[in-house]
CSV table of C-alpha atoms in Angstrom, one decimal:
chain,number,residue,atom,x,y,z
A,997,UNK,CA,-0.4,0.0,-0.5
A,998,UNK,CA,3.1,2.3,1.0
A,999,UNK,CA,2.9,3.6,-3.3
A,1000,UNK,CA,-0.9,4.5,-2.3
A,1001,UNK,CA,-0.4,6.3,0.7
A,1002,UNK,CA,1.9,8.0,-0.6
A,1003,UNK,CA,0.5,9.7,-3.6
A,1004,UNK,CA,-3.1,10.2,-1.3
A,1005,UNK,CA,-0.9,11.7,1.3
A,1006,UNK,CA,1.1,14.0,-1.2
A,1007,UNK,CA,-2.4,15.0,-2.6
A,1008,UNK,CA,-4.0,15.9,0.4
A,1009,UNK,CA,-1.1,18.1,1.3
A,1010,UNK,CA,-1.0,20.2,-1.7
A,1011,UNK,CA,-4.8,20.3,-1.2
A,1012,UNK,CA,-4.5,21.7,2.2
A,1013,UNK,CA,-1.4,23.0,2.9
A,1014,UNK,CA,-2.4,25.9,4.4
A,1015,UNK,CA,-4.9,24.8,7.7
A,1016,UNK,CA,-4.7,22.0,10.1
A,1017,UNK,CA,-8.6,20.0,9.7
A,1018,UNK,CA,-10.0,17.9,12.2
A,1019,UNK,CA,-9.8,13.6,11.5
A,1020,UNK,CA,-10.7,11.7,15.1
A,1021,UNK,CA,-13.8,13.0,17.4
A,1022,UNK,CA,-13.3,12.0,20.5
A,1023,UNK,CA,-15.7,11.7,24.0
A,1024,UNK,CA,-13.9,11.5,27.9
A,1025,UNK,CA,-15.9,12.1,30.9
A,1026,UNK,CA,-17.6,16.0,29.7
A,1027,UNK,CA,-15.2,17.1,27.1
A,1028,UNK,CA,-15.2,16.5,23.3
A,1029,UNK,CA,-11.7,15.8,22.4
A,1030,UNK,CA,-10.6,16.8,18.8
A,1031,UNK,CA,-7.7,15.4,16.8
A,1032,UNK,CA,-6.3,17.9,13.5
A,1033,UNK,CA,-3.7,17.5,11.5
A,1034,UNK,CA,-0.9,19.5,10.2
A,1035,UNK,CA,-0.5,18.7,6.6
A,1036,UNK,CA,3.4,18.2,6.6
A,1037,UNK,CA,6.1,15.7,6.6
A,1038,UNK,CA,9.2,14.9,8.9
A,1039,UNK,CA,11.4,16.5,6.0
A,1040,UNK,CA,9.4,19.5,6.5
A,1041,UNK,CA,10.1,20.4,10.4
A,1042,UNK,CA,13.8,19.4,9.3
A,1043,UNK,CA,14.1,22.5,7.2
A,1044,UNK,CA,14.5,26.1,8.7
A,1045,UNK,CA,12.7,27.4,5.1
A,1046,UNK,CA,9.0,25.8,5.8
A,1047,UNK,CA,9.2,26.4,10.0
A,1048,UNK,CA,7.6,29.9,9.2
A,1049,UNK,CA,4.8,28.2,6.7
A,1050,UNK,CA,4.0,25.6,10.1
A,1051,UNK,CA,4.1,28.3,13.1
A,1052,UNK,CA,1.7,29.4,10.8
A,1053,UNK,CA,-0.6,27.0,10.7
A,1054,UNK,CA,-0.1,26.1,14.0
A,1055,UNK,CA,-1.2,30.4,15.0
A,1056,UNK,CA,-4.0,30.2,13.0
A,1057,UNK,CA,-5.5,26.7,14.0
A,1058,UNK,CA,-5.1,28.1,18.2
A,1059,UNK,CA,-6.6,31.2,17.1
A,1060,UNK,CA,-9.6,29.3,15.2
A,1061,UNK,CA,-9.7,27.3,18.0
A,1062,UNK,CA,-10.2,30.5,21.2
A,1063,UNK,CA,-12.7,31.7,18.8
A,1064,UNK,CA,-15.0,29.1,19.2
A,1065,UNK,CA,-14.6,28.8,23.2
A,1066,UNK,CA,-11.8,25.8,23.5
A,1067,UNK,CA,-9.9,25.6,26.5
A,1068,UNK,CA,-7.3,23.5,25.8
A,1069,UNK,CA,-4.9,22.8,23.0
A,1070,UNK,CA,-2.0,20.5,22.9
A,1071,UNK,CA,0.2,21.1,20.5
A,1072,UNK,CA,1.4,17.3,19.4
A,1073,UNK,CA,5.2,16.4,19.2
A,1074,UNK,CA,6.0,17.8,16.1
A,1075,UNK,CA,4.7,21.3,16.6
A,1076,UNK,CA,6.5,22.0,20.2
A,1077,UNK,CA,10.7,22.1,19.7
A,1078,UNK,CA,12.2,24.3,20.5
A,1079,UNK,CA,13.7,25.4,17.2
A,1080,UNK,CA,11.1,25.3,15.7
A,1081,UNK,CA,8.5,27.5,18.5
A,1082,UNK,CA,10.1,27.5,21.3
A,1083,UNK,CA,8.3,24.9,22.9
A,1084,UNK,CA,5.3,27.1,21.5
A,1085,UNK,CA,6.1,30.2,23.8
A,1086,UNK,CA,6.3,32.3,20.5
A,1087,UNK,CA,2.3,32.2,20.1
A,1088,UNK,CA,1.5,33.0,24.1
A,1089,UNK,CA,3.9,35.7,23.5
A,1090,UNK,CA,2.6,37.1,20.7
A,1091,UNK,CA,-1.2,36.4,22.0
A,1092,UNK,CA,-1.3,37.2,25.2
A,1093,UNK,CA,-4.4,37.2,25.9
A,1094,UNK,CA,-5.1,34.7,24.7
A,1095,UNK,CA,-8.7,32.3,27.1
A,1096,UNK,CA,-7.3,29.3,25.6
A,1097,UNK,CA,-5.0,27.5,27.3
A,1098,UNK,CA,-2.0,26.0,25.4
A,1099,UNK,CA,0.2,22.6,26.6
A,1100,UNK,CA,3.1,21.3,24.8
A,1101,UNK,CA,3.0,18.6,26.5
A,1102,UNK,CA,6.9,18.5,28.1
A,1103,UNK,CA,5.5,18.2,32.1
A,1104,UNK,CA,3.5,15.1,31.3
A,1105,UNK,CA,6.0,13.3,29.5
A,1106,UNK,CA,9.0,14.1,32.0
A,1107,UNK,CA,6.2,12.7,34.4
A,1108,UNK,CA,5.7,9.8,32.5
A,1109,UNK,CA,9.6,8.6,32.2
A,1110,UNK,CA,10.0,9.7,35.8
A,1111,UNK,CA,7.2,7.5,37.0
A,1112,UNK,CA,8.5,4.2,34.5
A,1113,UNK,CA,11.9,3.6,36.5
A,1114,UNK,CA,12.0,0.3,38.5
A,1115,UNK,CA,11.5,0.8,41.7
A,1116,UNK,CA,14.5,1.1,43.4
A,1117,UNK,CA,16.3,1.7,41.1
A,1118,UNK,CA,19.3,4.0,42.6
A,1119,UNK,CA,21.8,4.8,39.4
A,1120,UNK,CA,21.6,6.2,35.7
A,1121,UNK,CA,22.6,6.7,32.1
A,1122,UNK,CA,21.8,10.1,30.8
A,1123,UNK,CA,21.7,10.1,27.0
A,1124,UNK,CA,20.7,12.0,23.7
A,1125,UNK,CA,20.0,15.9,22.5
A,1126,UNK,CA,19.4,18.0,25.2
A,1127,UNK,CA,16.1,19.4,25.7
A,1128,UNK,CA,13.0,20.4,28.2
A,1129,UNK,CA,11.9,16.9,28.9
A,1130,UNK,CA,15.2,16.5,29.7
A,1131,UNK,CA,16.4,18.8,32.3
A,1132,UNK,CA,12.3,18.4,33.8
A,1133,UNK,CA,13.5,14.4,33.8
A,1134,UNK,CA,17.2,14.6,35.5
A,1135,UNK,CA,15.9,17.8,38.3
A,1136,UNK,CA,13.7,14.7,38.7
A,1137,UNK,CA,15.2,12.5,39.8
A,1138,UNK,CA,18.3,13.6,41.4
A,1139,UNK,CA,15.9,15.2,44.0
A,1140,UNK,CA,14.9,12.0,45.2
A,1141,UNK,CA,18.1,10.6,45.5
A,1142,UNK,CA,18.8,8.9,41.6
A,1143,UNK,CA,22.2,9.5,40.5
A,1144,UNK,CA,22.9,10.4,37.3
A,1145,UNK,CA,25.5,9.6,35.3
A,1146,UNK,CA,26.4,11.8,32.2
A,1147,UNK,CA,28.8,10.5,30.0
A,1148,UNK,CA,29.7,14.5,27.6
A,1149,UNK,CA,30.4,18.2,29.9
A,1150,UNK,CA,28.0,19.3,26.9
A,1151,UNK,CA,25.6,17.7,28.2
A,1152,UNK,CA,26.3,18.0,31.9
A,1153,UNK,CA,27.0,21.4,31.7
A,1154,UNK,CA,23.2,22.5,29.7
A,1155,UNK,CA,22.0,20.4,32.8
A,1156,UNK,CA,24.0,22.3,35.3
A,1157,UNK,CA,22.9,26.0,33.7
A,1158,UNK,CA,18.8,23.8,33.7
A,1159,UNK,CA,19.4,23.9,37.6
A,1160,UNK,CA,20.6,21.1,38.1
A,1161,UNK,CA,23.2,20.2,40.8
A,1162,UNK,CA,23.3,17.4,42.8
A,1163,UNK,CA,23.5,13.6,42.0
A,1164,UNK,CA,25.2,14.3,38.3
A,1165,UNK,CA,27.9,12.7,38.4
A,1166,UNK,CA,30.4,13.5,34.7
A,1167,UNK,CA,31.8,10.3,33.7
A,1168,UNK,CA,34.7,10.0,30.4
A,1169,UNK,CA,35.1,6.6,32.0
A,1170,UNK,CA,34.0,3.8,30.5
A,1171,UNK,CA,33.7,2.0,33.3
A,1172,UNK,CA,29.4,3.7,33.9
A,1173,UNK,CA,29.0,1.7,30.7
A,1174,UNK,CA,28.7,-1.6,32.3
A,1175,UNK,CA,27.2,-0.5,35.5
A,1176,UNK,CA,23.8,1.1,35.8
A,1177,UNK,CA,21.1,-1.0,33.8
A,1178,UNK,CA,18.8,1.6,33.3
A,1179,UNK,CA,19.4,3.7,30.3
A,1180,UNK,CA,17.5,7.1,30.2
A,1181,UNK,CA,17.8,7.8,25.5
A,1182,UNK,CA,17.1,10.4,23.6
A,1183,UNK,CA,17.3,11.6,20.4
A,1184,UNK,CA,20.8,10.9,18.5
A,1185,UNK,CA,21.6,7.6,20.3
A,1186,UNK,CA,22.7,4.7,17.1
A,1187,UNK,CA,23.6,1.5,17.0
A,1188,UNK,CA,27.8,2.5,18.7
A,1189,UNK,CA,26.3,4.0,22.6
A,1190,UNK,CA,23.3,1.1,22.6
A,1191,UNK,CA,26.2,-1.8,22.2
A,1192,UNK,CA,28.2,-0.2,25.4
A,1193,UNK,CA,25.5,-0.5,27.1
A,1194,UNK,CA,25.5,-3.9,29.6
A,1195,UNK,CA,22.8,-7.3,28.7
A,1196,UNK,CA,19.8,-6.9,30.0
A,1197,UNK,CA,19.7,-2.7,30.1
A,1198,UNK,CA,16.5,-1.2,30.7
A,1199,UNK,CA,16.3,1.4,28.0
A,1200,UNK,CA,13.9,4.2,28.6
A,1201,UNK,CA,12.9,6.8,26.0
A,1202,UNK,CA,12.4,10.2,26.2
A,1203,UNK,CA,12.3,11.5,22.9
A,1204,UNK,CA,9.3,11.3,20.5
A,1205,UNK,CA,10.3,8.8,18.6
A,1206,UNK,CA,11.4,5.3,19.5
A,1207,UNK,CA,15.3,4.6,19.5
A,1208,UNK,CA,16.3,2.0,17.1
A,1209,UNK,CA,16.6,-1.7,18.3
A,1210,UNK,CA,19.7,-2.9,17.8
A,1211,UNK,CA,20.6,-4.6,20.8
A,1212,UNK,CA,17.6,-8.6,20.9
A,1213,UNK,CA,20.1,-8.8,24.7
A,1214,UNK,CA,18.3,-6.2,26.1
A,1215,UNK,CA,14.9,-4.4,27.1
A,1216,UNK,CA,12.4,-1.3,25.1
A,1217,UNK,CA,10.8,0.5,27.2
A,1218,UNK,CA,8.0,2.7,25.0
A,1219,UNK,CA,8.7,6.4,24.6
A,1220,UNK,CA,5.9,8.0,27.0
A,1221,UNK,CA,3.0,6.9,26.9
A,1222,UNK,CA,-0.1,5.8,29.1
A,1223,UNK,CA,-3.4,3.9,28.7
A,1224,UNK,CA,-6.3,5.6,28.6
A,1225,UNK,CA,-8.9,5.2,30.7
A,1226,UNK,CA,-11.9,3.1,30.3
A,1227,UNK,CA,-14.7,5.2,29.9
A,1228,UNK,CA,-12.9,7.1,26.6
A,1229,UNK,CA,-15.2,6.8,23.2
A,1230,UNK,CA,-14.1,5.9,20.3
A,1231,UNK,CA,-10.2,5.8,20.7
A,1232,UNK,CA,-10.5,2.6,17.8
A,1233,UNK,CA,-7.5,3.2,14.9
A,1234,UNK,CA,-3.2,2.8,17.7
A,1235,UNK,CA,-2.3,6.7,17.8
A,1236,UNK,CA,1.7,6.4,15.0
A,1237,UNK,CA,3.1,3.2,16.6
A,1238,UNK,CA,1.7,2.4,20.0
A,1239,UNK,CA,-0.7,-0.3,20.8
A,1240,UNK,CA,-4.8,0.1,20.5
A,1241,UNK,CA,-6.1,2.6,23.1
A,1242,UNK,CA,-2.4,3.2,24.5
A,1243,UNK,CA,-2.2,7.8,23.9
A,1244,UNK,CA,1.3,9.7,24.6
A,1245,UNK,CA,1.8,11.0,27.1
A,1246,UNK,CA,2.0,14.9,24.7
A,1247,UNK,CA,-1.6,14.3,24.4
A,1248,UNK,CA,-2.5,13.1,27.2
A,1249,UNK,CA,-0.5,16.4,29.5
A,1250,UNK,CA,-3.8,18.8,28.0
A,1251,UNK,CA,-6.1,16.4,28.7
A,1252,UNK,CA,-5.2,16.1,32.4
A,1253,UNK,CA,-5.3,20.4,31.6
A,1254,UNK,CA,-8.9,20.6,30.1
A,1255,UNK,CA,-9.9,18.0,32.7
A,1256,UNK,CA,-8.4,19.8,36.1
A,1257,UNK,CA,-9.4,23.0,34.5
A,1258,UNK,CA,-5.7,24.7,34.8
A,1259,UNK,CA,-5.7,28.3,34.2
A,1260,UNK,CA,-2.3,28.9,33.3
A,1261,UNK,CA,-0.8,27.8,29.8
A,1262,UNK,CA,1.9,25.1,30.1
A,1263,UNK,CA,4.5,25.7,27.5
A,1264,UNK,CA,7.6,27.7,26.4
A,1265,UNK,CA,11.2,27.7,27.6
A,1266,UNK,CA,10.3,27.1,31.1
A,1267,UNK,CA,9.0,23.9,33.2
A,1268,UNK,CA,8.2,23.8,36.7
A,1269,UNK,CA,10.2,20.7,38.0
A,1270,UNK,CA,8.1,20.7,41.2
A,1271,UNK,CA,4.6,20.0,39.2
A,1272,UNK,CA,5.2,16.3,37.8
A,1273,UNK,CA,4.2,14.8,40.7
A,1274,UNK,CA,0.9,17.0,40.7
A,1275,UNK,CA,0.8,16.1,37.1
A,1276,UNK,CA,1.6,12.1,37.0
A,1277,UNK,CA,-0.8,12.3,40.4
A,1278,UNK,CA,-3.9,14.3,38.4
A,1279,UNK,CA,-3.2,11.3,35.5
A,1280,UNK,CA,-3.9,8.5,37.3
A,1281,UNK,CA,-6.5,10.4,39.3
A,1282,UNK,CA,-8.7,10.2,35.7
A,1283,UNK,CA,-8.0,7.0,35.5
A,1284,UNK,CA,-4.9,6.9,32.8
A,1285,UNK,CA,-2.4,4.3,33.2
A,1286,UNK,CA,1.2,3.6,33.5
A,1287,UNK,CA,2.4,1.0,30.4
A,1288,UNK,CA,3.7,-2.2,32.2
A,1289,UNK,CA,8.2,-2.5,31.7
A,1290,UNK,CA,9.4,-5.8,30.1
A,1291,UNK,CA,8.6,-8.5,31.9
A,1292,UNK,CA,12.2,-8.5,33.2
A,1293,UNK,CA,11.5,-5.8,35.4
A,1294,UNK,CA,8.3,-6.0,36.5
């Protein structure tokens, strides 16, 4: 079906290039949920010259939703990158009187990763490109007394600048590759890095997209996601690579925001590290359930 779907995708993109459109409608308690499709391909996001047009489409969707009385909008996976729009900050700055609340979902994603780490873990290896999610995860773990081992000075410096101080360890020694059995994986990690991990290591991604599984003797957890409540209606199709009735944390963040009727935006370059527990507890209270770890780590 790939040639056929590719042609259809290009036709759809050409016909609806300048605006989003609804492709799914769901219900959860008293909420009506709409998922909008932004007609762009991944290569558009990787090209700087397409960023302005993408932001214009997102901005138009925000203003239209605000005019219709929508209370919360989640920006979605590809639409919250720092290099694209500062995790949504540009929309808030440009339209300070918005009634709609924007959620980038990064706080929810960080909360899911922190609560996916097996209980009793005292040391983890952090590997991957620096991001808002990464700094929130590392800060939360260090505050809980978990030692976070960073193997590159650049990553260490960025985490220090973001406010992480205690329990953060910079090590250039290969001994650390063979010590912790929990690795937190972000973007930019290939086969060479994964091959250095100890046999039986649990890889927990905090990236938008799942890492390529290079190790058959290790275990891979899902990208940040949760099971939806049983009361959720019309959740029939799979979201990207996730299983049925599994929703990405970035999308859940907006739903929980609406259910809790929180008044502030949850987007931009700043992150309230101390709110992760509150967000996690709110999601659990509303019926979202964590995904199970691989059998050997239960």
